Amino acid sequence: ETGVTQSPTHLIKTRGQQVTLRCSSQSGHNTVSWYQQALGQGPQFIFQYYREEENGRGNFPPRFSGLQFPNYSSELNVNALELDDSALYLCASSRLLPGRGGTEAFFGQGTRLTVV
Amino acid sequence: DQQVKQNSPSLSVQEGRISILNCDYTNSMFDYFLWYKKYPAEGPTFLISISSIKDKNEDGRFTVFLNKSAKHLSLHIVPSQPGDSAVYFCAASADDMRFGAGTRLTVKP
């Protein structure tokens, strides 16, 4: 039990649609990161929010966007869905920036998105 | 850009023996390294970490070794147990955290 919950757990969308994935972090965790994990691969960094501001982004197009809210929840939005967006999307939260002061990140169970 | 690499997709060891999982990285700015363990249908869970100023960190059966000059780290599990069977991800952190592709460890009874 990591205290990080994601919803929904599974989702099927049609190509071209938009999707919003949600994450509820542990209280007091100022940093949330989102990852995409395709089958057989490790989590790929999408972006990171610290105190409601984006402060790092991986190699993902602008149609991947996010929000972080004061109540320690966050969203990942993906517009114009493509078939290759099918993956497990993981949210991770930490008290500080990951790695700072020995801080590890706590992951949710993920949202399995299938684009058809 | 694959800044963190785990070149062995799978590893199989006998119960009671040592498991050694390897990880290489390219970014010299990484200053903190972590290992995560993942079971099916669950998110990764933190296992052990090491700061770049150290070369070894031990926690029970788990030891992580860091060789900064070689940009290499390894996770040793001894003795290995069947319950250790999972996918292990190496991660490295600077201002954000990057992951390797994972190694699936199978510990046979």
Coordinates of N, CA and C in Angstrom, one line a residue:
Chain A
E1 N 0.9 -1.2 0.0 CA 0.0 0.0 0.0 C 0.9 1.2 0.0
T2 N 0.9 2.0 -1.1 CA 1.8 3.1 -1.2 C 1.1 4.4 -0.9
G3 N -0.2 4.4 -0.8 CA -1.0 5.6 -0.6 C -1.2 6.4 -1.8
V4 N -0.8 5.9 -3.0 CA -1.0 6.6 -4.2 C -2.1 5.8 -5.0
T5 N -3.2 6.4 -5.4 CA -4.2 5.7 -6.1 C -4.5 6.3 -7.5
Q6 N -4.7 5.5 -8.4 CA -5.0 6.0 -9.8 C -6.4 5.5 -10.2
S7 N -7.0 6.3 -11.1 CA -8.3 5.9 -11.6 C -8.4 6.4 -13.0
P8 N -9.1 5.7 -13.9 CA -9.6 4.3 -13.6 C -8.4 3.3 -13.7
T9 N -8.7 2.1 -13.4 CA -7.7 1.0 -13.5 C -7.5 0.6 -15.0
H10 N -8.6 0.5 -15.7 CA -8.6 0.2 -17.1 C -9.5 1.1 -17.9
L11 N -9.1 1.3 -19.2 CA -9.8 2.2 -20.0 C -9.6 1.9 -21.5
I12 N -10.7 1.9 -22.2 CA -10.6 1.7 -23.7 C -11.1 3.0 -24.4
K13 N -10.3 3.5 -25.3 CA -10.7 4.7 -26.0 C -10.4 4.4 -27.5
T14 N -11.1 5.3 -28.3 CA -10.9 5.2 -29.7 C -9.9 6.2 -30.2
R15 N -9.2 5.8 -31.2 CA -8.2 6.7 -31.8 C -8.8 8.1 -32.1
G16 N -8.1 9.1 -31.8 CA -8.6 10.5 -32.0 C -9.3 11.1 -30.8
Q17 N -9.7 10.2 -29.9 CA -10.4 10.8 -28.7 C -9.4 11.4 -27.7
Q18 N -9.9 12.0 -26.6 CA -9.1 12.5 -25.6 C -9.4 11.7 -24.3
V19 N -8.4 11.7 -23.4 CA -8.5 10.9 -22.2 C -7.9 11.7 -21.0
T20 N -8.5 11.5 -19.9 CA -8.0 12.1 -18.6 C -7.8 11.0 -17.6
L21 N -6.6 10.9 -17.1 CA -6.2 9.9 -16.1 C -6.0 10.7 -14.8
R22 N -6.4 10.0 -13.7 CA -6.3 10.7 -12.4 C -5.4 10.0 -11.4
C23 N -4.8 10.8 -10.5 CA -3.9 10.2 -9.5 C -4.1 11.0 -8.2
S24 N -4.2 10.3 -7.2 CA -4.3 10.9 -5.8 C -3.1 10.5 -5.1
S25 N -2.3 11.5 -4.7 CA -1.0 11.3 -4.1 C -1.1 11.3 -2.6
Q26 N 0.0 10.9 -1.9 CA 0.0 10.9 -0.5 C 0.0 12.4 0.0
S27 N -0.7 12.6 1.1 CA -0.7 14.0 1.7 C 0.8 14.4 2.0
G28 N 1.1 15.6 1.6 CA 2.4 16.2 1.9 C 3.4 15.9 0.8
H29 N 3.0 15.2 -0.3 CA 3.9 14.9 -1.4 C 3.8 16.0 -2.4
N30 N 4.8 16.8 -2.6 CA 4.8 18.0 -3.4 C 5.1 17.7 -4.9
T31 N 5.6 16.5 -5.1 CA 6.1 16.2 -6.5 C 5.3 15.0 -7.0
V32 N 4.8 15.1 -8.2 CA 4.1 14.0 -8.9 C 4.7 13.9 -10.3
S33 N 5.0 12.6 -10.7 CA 5.6 12.3 -12.0 C 4.7 11.3 -12.7
W34 N 4.6 11.4 -14.0 CA 3.8 10.5 -14.8 C 4.7 9.7 -15.7
Y35 N 4.5 8.4 -15.8 CA 5.3 7.6 -16.7 C 4.4 6.8 -17.6
Q36 N 4.9 6.5 -18.8 CA 4.2 5.5 -19.7 C 5.0 4.3 -19.8
Q37 N 4.4 3.1 -19.5 CA 5.1 1.9 -19.6 C 4.5 1.0 -20.7
A38 N 5.1 0.9 -21.8 CA 4.7 0.0 -22.9 C 5.1 -1.4 -22.5
L39 N 4.4 -2.4 -23.2 CA 4.7 -3.8 -22.9 C 6.1 -4.2 -23.0
G40 N 6.7 -4.8 -22.0 CA 8.1 -5.2 -22.1 C 9.1 -4.1 -22.0
Q41 N 8.7 -2.9 -21.6 CA 9.7 -1.8 -21.4 C 9.6 -1.3 -20.0
G42 N 10.5 -0.5 -19.7 CA 10.5 0.2 -18.4 C 9.7 1.5 -18.5
P43 N 9.3 2.0 -17.4 CA 8.5 3.3 -17.3 C 9.3 4.4 -18.0
Q44 N 8.6 5.1 -19.0 CA 9.2 6.2 -19.7 C 8.7 7.5 -19.1
F45 N 9.6 8.4 -18.7 CA 9.2 9.6 -18.1 C 8.4 10.5 -19.0
I46 N 7.2 11.0 -18.6 CA 6.4 11.9 -19.4 C 6.7 13.3 -18.9
F47 N 6.3 13.6 -17.7 CA 6.6 14.9 -17.1 C 6.5 14.8 -15.6
Q48 N 6.9 15.9 -15.0 CA 6.9 16.0 -13.5 C 6.3 17.3 -13.1
Y49 N 5.6 17.3 -12.0 CA 5.0 18.6 -11.5 C 5.5 18.7 -10.0
Y50 N 5.9 19.9 -9.7 CA 6.4 20.2 -8.4 C 5.6 21.5 -7.9
R51 N 4.9 21.3 -6.9 CA 4.1 22.4 -6.3 C 3.3 23.1 -7.5
E52 N 2.6 22.3 -8.2 CA 1.6 22.6 -9.2 C 2.2 23.3 -10.5
E53 N 3.5 23.2 -10.6 CA 4.2 23.7 -11.8 C 4.9 22.6 -12.5
E54 N 4.8 22.5 -13.8 CA 5.6 21.5 -14.5 C 7.1 21.9 -14.4
N55 N 7.9 21.0 -14.0 CA 9.4 21.3 -13.9 C 10.3 20.2 -14.5
G56 N 9.7 19.5 -15.4 CA 10.6 18.6 -16.1 C 9.7 17.8 -17.1
R57 N 10.2 17.5 -18.3 CA 9.4 16.8 -19.3 C 10.3 15.9 -20.1
G58 N 9.8 14.7 -20.4 CA 10.5 13.8 -21.2 C 10.2 14.0 -22.7
N59 N 10.5 13.0 -23.5 CA 10.3 13.1 -24.9 C 8.9 12.7 -25.4
F60 N 8.0 13.5 -24.9 CA 6.6 13.3 -25.3 C 6.0 14.5 -25.9
P61 N 5.1 14.4 -26.9 CA 4.6 15.5 -27.7 C 3.6 16.4 -26.8
P62 N 3.3 17.6 -27.2 CA 2.5 18.5 -26.4 C 1.1 18.0 -26.2
R63 N 0.6 17.0 -27.0 CA -0.7 16.5 -26.7 C -0.8 15.7 -25.4
F64 N 0.3 15.5 -24.8 CA 0.4 15.0 -23.4 C 0.5 16.2 -22.5
S65 N -0.5 16.4 -21.6 CA -0.4 17.5 -20.7 C -0.9 17.1 -19.3
G66 N -0.6 17.9 -18.4 CA -1.0 17.5 -17.0 C -1.4 18.7 -16.1
L67 N -1.9 18.4 -15.0 CA -2.2 19.4 -14.0 C -1.9 18.7 -12.6
Q68 N -1.5 19.6 -11.7 CA -1.4 19.2 -10.3 C -2.2 20.1 -9.4
F69 N -2.9 19.6 -8.5 CA -3.8 20.4 -7.7 C -3.3 20.5 -6.3
P70 N -3.8 21.6 -5.5 CA -3.3 21.8 -4.2 C -3.7 20.6 -3.2
N71 N -4.6 19.8 -3.6 CA -5.1 18.7 -2.7 C -4.3 17.4 -3.0
Y72 N -3.1 17.6 -3.6 CA -2.2 16.4 -3.9 C -2.8 15.5 -4.9
S73 N -3.7 15.9 -5.7 CA -4.2 15.1 -6.8 C -3.6 15.7 -8.1
S74 N -3.6 14.9 -9.1 CA -3.1 15.3 -10.4 C -3.8 14.6 -11.5
E75 N -3.6 15.2 -12.7 CA -4.2 14.6 -13.9 C -3.2 14.5 -15.1
L76 N -3.4 13.5 -15.9 CA -2.7 13.4 -17.1 C -3.7 13.4 -18.2
N77 N -3.6 14.3 -19.2 CA -4.5 14.4 -20.3 C -3.7 14.1 -21.6
V78 N -4.4 13.3 -22.4 CA -3.8 13.0 -23.7 C -4.9 13.3 -24.8
N79 N -4.5 14.2 -25.7 CA -5.4 14.5 -26.8 C -5.1 13.7 -28.0
A80 N -6.0 13.6 -28.9 CA -5.8 13.0 -30.2 C -5.1 11.7 -30.1
L81 N -5.7 10.8 -29.4 CA -5.1 9.5 -29.0 C -4.7 8.7 -30.3
E82 N -3.6 8.1 -30.2 CA -3.0 7.2 -31.2 C -2.9 5.8 -30.7
L83 N -2.9 4.9 -31.7 CA -2.8 3.5 -31.2 C -1.6 3.2 -30.4
D84 N -0.5 3.9 -30.7 CA 0.7 3.6 -29.9 C 0.7 4.2 -28.5
D85 N -0.4 4.9 -28.2 CA -0.6 5.4 -26.8 C -1.0 4.3 -25.9
S86 N -1.4 3.2 -26.4 CA -1.8 2.1 -25.6 C -0.7 1.7 -24.7
A87 N -0.9 1.7 -23.4 CA 0.2 1.4 -22.4 C -0.4 1.5 -21.0
L88 N 0.5 1.1 -20.1 CA 0.2 1.3 -18.6 C 0.7 2.7 -18.3
Y89 N -0.1 3.5 -17.7 CA 0.3 4.9 -17.3 C 0.4 4.9 -15.7
L90 N 1.6 5.2 -15.3 CA 1.9 5.2 -13.9 C 2.1 6.6 -13.3
C91 N 1.6 6.8 -12.1 CA 1.8 8.1 -11.4 C 2.6 7.8 -10.2
A92 N 3.6 8.6 -9.9 CA 4.4 8.5 -8.8 C 4.5 9.8 -8.0
S93 N 4.5 9.7 -6.7 CA 4.6 10.9 -5.9 C 5.7 10.8 -4.9
S94 N 6.2 11.9 -4.6 CA 7.3 12.0 -3.6 C 7.2 13.3 -2.8
R95 N 7.8 13.3 -1.6 CA 7.8 14.5 -0.8 C 8.6 15.6 -1.4
L96 N 9.8 15.2 -1.9 CA 10.7 16.1 -2.6 C 10.9 15.7 -4.0
L97 N 11.7 16.4 -4.7 CA 12.0 15.9 -6.1 C 12.7 14.6 -5.9
P98 N 12.3 13.6 -6.8 CA 12.9 12.3 -6.6 C 14.4 12.3 -6.6
G99 N 14.9 11.6 -5.6 CA 16.4 11.6 -5.4 C 16.9 12.6 -4.5
R100 N 16.2 13.7 -4.3 CA 16.7 14.7 -3.4 C 16.6 14.3 -2.0
G101 N 17.7 14.4 -1.2 CA 17.6 14.0 0.2 C 17.2 12.6 0.4
G102 N 17.6 11.8 -0.6 CA 17.3 10.3 -0.4 C 15.8 10.0 -0.6
T103 N 15.1 10.8 -1.4 CA 13.7 10.6 -1.5 C 13.3 9.6 -2.6
E104 N 12.6 8.6 -2.2 CA 12.1 7.7 -3.2 C 10.7 8.1 -3.6
A105 N 10.2 7.6 -4.8 CA 8.9 7.9 -5.2 C 8.0 6.7 -5.0
F106 N 6.7 7.0 -4.7 CA 5.8 5.9 -4.5 C 4.8 5.9 -5.7
F107 N 4.6 4.7 -6.2 CA 3.8 4.5 -7.4 C 2.4 4.1 -7.1
G108 N 1.5 4.5 -7.9 CA 0.2 3.9 -8.0 C 0.2 2.6 -8.7
Q109 N -1.0 2.0 -8.8 CA -1.0 0.7 -9.5 C -1.1 0.8 -11.0
G110 N -1.4 2.1 -11.5 CA -1.4 2.3 -12.9 C -2.8 2.3 -13.5
T111 N -2.9 2.9 -14.7 CA -4.1 2.8 -15.5 C -3.7 2.2 -16.8
R112 N -4.4 1.1 -17.1 CA -4.1 0.4 -18.4 C -5.0 1.1 -19.5
L113 N -4.4 1.8 -20.4 CA -5.1 2.4 -21.5 C -5.0 1.6 -22.8
T114 N -6.1 1.3 -23.4 CA -6.1 0.7 -24.7 C -6.8 1.6 -25.7
V115 N -6.1 1.9 -26.8 CA -6.6 2.7 -27.8 C -6.9 1.8 -29.0
V116 N -8.1 1.8 -29.5 CA -8.5 1.0 -30.6 C -8.9 1.8 -31.8
Chain B
D1 N 16.1 8.7 -25.8 CA 17.4 8.5 -25.3 C 17.4 7.6 -24.0
Q2 N 18.1 6.5 -24.1 CA 18.0 5.5 -23.1 C 19.2 5.8 -22.1
Q3 N 19.0 6.6 -21.1 CA 20.0 7.0 -20.2 C 20.3 5.9 -19.2
V4 N 19.4 5.0 -19.0 CA 19.5 4.0 -18.0 C 19.2 2.7 -18.7
K5 N 20.2 1.8 -18.6 CA 20.1 0.5 -19.4 C 20.2 -0.7 -18.6
Q6 N 19.3 -1.6 -18.8 CA 19.4 -2.9 -18.2 C 19.4 -3.9 -19.3
N7 N 20.6 -4.5 -19.6 CA 20.8 -5.2 -20.8 C 20.3 -6.7 -20.7
S8 N 20.0 -7.1 -19.5 CA 19.5 -8.5 -19.4 C 18.0 -8.5 -19.2
P9 N 17.2 -8.9 -20.1 CA 15.7 -8.9 -19.9 C 15.3 -9.9 -18.9
S10 N 16.1 -11.0 -18.7 CA 15.6 -12.0 -17.8 C 16.8 -12.6 -17.1
L11 N 16.5 -13.2 -15.9 CA 17.5 -13.9 -15.1 C 16.8 -15.0 -14.3
S12 N 17.4 -16.2 -14.3 CA 16.8 -17.3 -13.6 C 17.9 -17.8 -12.7
V13 N 17.5 -18.0 -11.4 CA 18.5 -18.5 -10.4 C 17.8 -19.5 -9.5
Q14 N 18.6 -20.3 -8.9 CA 18.0 -21.3 -8.0 C 17.8 -20.7 -6.6
E15 N 16.8 -21.2 -5.9 CA 16.6 -20.7 -4.5 C 17.8 -20.9 -3.7
G16 N 18.1 -19.9 -2.9 CA 19.3 -20.0 -2.0 C 20.6 -19.4 -2.6
R17 N 20.6 -19.3 -3.9 CA 21.8 -18.8 -4.6 C 21.7 -17.3 -4.7
I18 N 22.8 -16.7 -5.2 CA 22.8 -15.2 -5.3 C 22.2 -14.8 -6.7
S19 N 21.4 -13.7 -6.6 CA 20.9 -13.1 -7.9 C 21.7 -11.8 -8.0
I20 N 22.2 -11.5 -9.2 CA 22.9 -10.3 -9.5 C 22.2 -9.6 -10.7
L21 N 21.7 -8.5 -10.5 CA 21.0 -7.7 -11.5 C 21.9 -6.5 -11.8
N22 N 22.1 -6.2 -13.1 CA 23.0 -5.1 -13.5 C 22.3 -4.0 -14.2
C23 N 22.9 -2.8 -14.1 CA 22.4 -1.6 -14.7 C 23.5 -0.7 -15.1
D24 N 23.4 -0.1 -16.2 CA 24.4 0.9 -16.7 C 23.7 2.2 -17.0
Y25 N 24.4 3.3 -16.8 CA 23.8 4.6 -17.1 C 24.8 5.5 -17.8
T26 N 24.3 6.5 -18.5 CA 25.1 7.3 -19.3 C 25.3 8.8 -18.8
N27 N 24.3 9.2 -18.1 CA 24.3 10.6 -17.6 C 25.0 10.8 -16.3
S28 N 26.1 11.5 -16.4 CA 27.0 11.7 -15.2 C 26.3 12.7 -14.2
M29 N 25.2 13.3 -14.5 CA 24.5 14.2 -13.6 C 23.7 13.4 -12.6
F30 N 23.4 12.1 -12.9 CA 22.6 11.3 -11.9 C 23.4 11.3 -10.6
D31 N 22.6 11.5 -9.5 CA 23.3 11.5 -8.2 C 22.6 10.6 -7.2
Y32 N 21.6 9.9 -7.7 CA 20.9 9.0 -6.8 C 20.3 7.9 -7.6
F33 N 20.5 6.7 -7.1 CA 20.1 5.5 -7.8 C 19.2 4.6 -7.0
L34 N 18.2 4.0 -7.6 CA 17.2 3.3 -6.9 C 16.9 2.0 -7.6
W35 N 16.5 1.0 -6.9 CA 15.9 -0.2 -7.5 C 14.5 -0.3 -7.0
Y36 N 13.6 -0.7 -8.0 CA 12.2 -0.9 -7.8 C 11.9 -2.3 -8.2
K37 N 10.9 -2.9 -7.6 CA 10.4 -4.2 -7.8 C 9.0 -4.1 -8.3
K38 N 8.6 -4.9 -9.3 CA 7.2 -4.8 -9.8 C 6.6 -6.2 -10.0
Y39 N 5.5 -6.4 -9.3 CA 4.7 -7.6 -9.5 C 3.6 -7.3 -10.5
P40 N 3.1 -8.3 -11.2 CA 2.0 -8.0 -12.2 C 0.8 -7.3 -11.5
A41 N 0.2 -6.4 -12.2 CA -1.0 -5.7 -11.8 C -0.7 -4.8 -10.6
E42 N 0.5 -4.5 -10.3 CA 0.9 -3.5 -9.3 C 1.8 -2.5 -9.8
G43 N 1.9 -1.3 -9.2 CA 2.9 -0.4 -9.6 C 4.2 -0.8 -9.0
P44 N 5.3 -0.2 -9.5 CA 6.7 -0.5 -8.9 C 6.7 -0.1 -7.4
T45 N 7.4 -0.9 -6.7 CA 7.6 -0.6 -5.2 C 9.1 -0.4 -5.0
F46 N 9.4 0.6 -4.2 CA 10.8 0.9 -3.9 C 11.4 -0.2 -3.1
L47 N 12.7 -0.5 -3.5 CA 13.4 -1.6 -2.8 C 14.6 -1.1 -2.0
I48 N 15.5 -0.5 -2.7 CA 16.7 0.0 -2.1 C 17.3 1.1 -2.9
S49 N 18.1 2.0 -2.3 CA 18.7 3.1 -3.1 C 20.2 3.3 -2.6
I50 N 20.9 4.1 -3.4 CA 22.2 4.5 -3.1 C 22.5 5.9 -3.6
S51 N 23.2 6.7 -2.8 CA 23.6 8.0 -3.2 C 24.9 7.9 -4.0
S52 N 25.1 8.8 -4.9 CA 26.4 8.8 -5.7 C 27.6 8.9 -4.9
I53 N 27.5 9.4 -3.6 CA 28.7 9.5 -2.8 C 29.1 8.2 -2.1
K54 N 28.3 7.2 -2.3 CA 28.6 5.9 -1.7 C 28.9 4.9 -2.8
D55 N 29.5 3.8 -2.3 CA 29.7 2.7 -3.3 C 29.0 1.4 -2.9
K56 N 28.3 1.4 -1.8 CA 27.6 0.2 -1.3 C 26.6 0.6 -0.3
N57 N 25.4 0.0 -0.5 CA 24.4 0.1 0.5 C 23.7 -1.2 0.7
E58 N 23.5 -1.6 2.0 CA 23.0 -3.0 2.3 C 21.8 -2.9 3.1
D59 N 20.8 -3.7 2.8 CA 19.6 -3.8 3.6 C 19.1 -5.2 3.6
G60 N 19.4 -5.9 4.6 CA 19.0 -7.3 4.7 C 19.7 -8.1 3.6
R61 N 18.8 -8.8 2.9 CA 19.3 -9.7 1.8 C 19.7 -8.9 0.5
F62 N 19.5 -7.6 0.5 CA 19.7 -6.8 -0.7 C 20.8 -5.8 -0.5
T63 N 21.7 -5.9 -1.5 CA 22.9 -4.9 -1.5 C 23.0 -4.3 -2.8
V64 N 23.2 -3.0 -2.9 CA 23.4 -2.3 -4.1 C 24.8 -1.8 -4.1
F65 N 25.5 -2.0 -5.3 CA 26.9 -1.6 -5.5 C 26.9 -0.5 -6.6
L66 N 27.6 0.5 -6.4 CA 27.8 1.6 -7.4 C 29.2 1.7 -7.8
N67 N 29.5 1.7 -9.1 CA 30.8 2.0 -9.6 C 30.7 3.2 -10.5
K68 N 31.0 4.4 -9.9 CA 30.8 5.6 -10.7 C 31.7 5.7 -11.9
S69 N 32.9 5.3 -11.8 CA 33.8 5.4 -12.9 C 33.3 4.6 -14.1
A70 N 32.7 3.5 -13.8 CA 32.2 2.7 -14.9 C 30.7 3.0 -15.2
K71 N 30.1 3.9 -14.4 CA 28.7 4.2 -14.6 C 27.9 2.9 -14.6
H72 N 28.1 2.2 -13.5 CA 27.5 0.8 -13.4 C 27.0 0.6 -12.0
L73 N 25.8 0.1 -11.9 CA 25.4 -0.4 -10.5 C 24.8 -1.8 -10.6
S74 N 24.8 -2.4 -9.5 CA 24.2 -3.8 -9.5 C 23.5 -4.0 -8.2
L75 N 22.5 -4.9 -8.3 CA 21.7 -5.3 -7.1 C 22.0 -6.8 -6.8
H76 N 22.4 -7.1 -5.6 CA 22.7 -8.4 -5.2 C 21.6 -8.9 -4.2
I77 N 21.0 -10.0 -4.5 CA 20.1 -10.6 -3.6 C 20.6 -11.9 -3.1
V78 N 20.8 -12.0 -1.8 CA 21.4 -13.3 -1.3 C 20.9 -13.6 0.1
P79 N 20.3 -14.8 0.4 CA 20.0 -15.8 -0.6 C 18.7 -15.4 -1.3
S80 N 18.6 -15.8 -2.6 CA 17.4 -15.6 -3.3 C 16.2 -16.5 -2.9
Q81 N 15.0 -16.0 -2.9 CA 13.9 -16.7 -2.5 C 12.8 -16.7 -3.6
P82 N 12.0 -17.7 -3.7 CA 10.9 -17.7 -4.8 C 10.1 -16.4 -4.8
G83 N 9.8 -15.9 -3.6 CA 9.0 -14.6 -3.5 C 9.7 -13.4 -4.1
D84 N 11.0 -13.6 -4.4 CA 11.7 -12.5 -5.1 C 11.4 -12.4 -6.6
S85 N 10.8 -13.4 -7.1 CA 10.5 -13.4 -8.5 C 9.6 -12.3 -8.9
A86 N 10.1 -11.4 -9.7 CA 9.4 -10.2 -10.1 C 10.2 -9.5 -11.2
V87 N 9.7 -8.4 -11.7 CA 10.5 -7.5 -12.6 C 11.2 -6.5 -11.8
Y88 N 12.5 -6.3 -12.0 CA 13.3 -5.3 -11.2 C 13.7 -4.2 -12.1
F89 N 13.4 -3.0 -11.7 CA 13.8 -1.8 -12.5 C 14.9 -1.0 -11.8
C90 N 15.9 -0.7 -12.5 CA 16.9 0.3 -12.0 C 16.4 1.7 -12.4
A91 N 16.6 2.6 -11.5 CA 16.2 4.0 -11.8 C 17.4 4.9 -11.3
A92 N 17.5 6.0 -12.0 CA 18.5 7.0 -11.7 C 17.9 8.4 -11.7
S93 N 18.4 9.2 -10.8 CA 17.7 10.5 -10.6 C 18.7 11.7 -10.6
A94 N 18.3 12.7 -11.3 CA 19.0 14.0 -11.1 C 17.9 15.0 -10.7
D95 N 17.2 15.6 -11.6 CA 16.0 16.4 -11.2 C 14.7 15.7 -11.4
D96 N 14.8 14.6 -12.2 CA 13.7 13.7 -12.3 C 14.3 12.2 -12.4
M97 N 13.4 11.3 -12.4 CA 13.9 9.9 -12.3 C 13.6 9.2 -13.6
R98 N 14.7 8.5 -14.1 CA 14.6 7.7 -15.3 C 14.8 6.2 -15.0
F99 N 14.1 5.4 -15.8 CA 14.1 4.0 -15.5 C 14.8 3.2 -16.6
G100 N 15.4 2.0 -16.3 CA 15.8 1.0 -17.2 C 14.6 0.2 -17.7
A101 N 14.8 -0.7 -18.6 CA 13.7 -1.5 -19.2 C 13.3 -2.6 -18.3
G102 N 14.1 -2.9 -17.3 CA 13.7 -4.0 -16.4 C 14.3 -5.3 -16.6
T103 N 14.5 -6.1 -15.6 CA 15.0 -7.5 -15.7 C 14.0 -8.4 -14.9
R104 N 13.5 -9.4 -15.6 CA 12.6 -10.3 -15.0 C 13.4 -11.4 -14.3
L105 N 13.3 -11.4 -12.9 CA 14.0 -12.4 -12.1 C 13.0 -13.5 -11.8
T106 N 13.5 -14.8 -12.1 CA 12.7 -15.9 -11.7 C 13.6 -16.7 -10.7
V107 N 13.1 -17.0 -9.5 CA 13.8 -17.8 -8.5 C 13.1 -19.1 -8.4
K108 N 13.8 -20.2 -8.8 CA 13.2 -21.5 -8.8 C 13.5 -22.3 -7.5
P109 N 12.4 -22.9 -7.0 CA 12.5 -23.6 -5.7 C 13.5 -24.8 -5.9

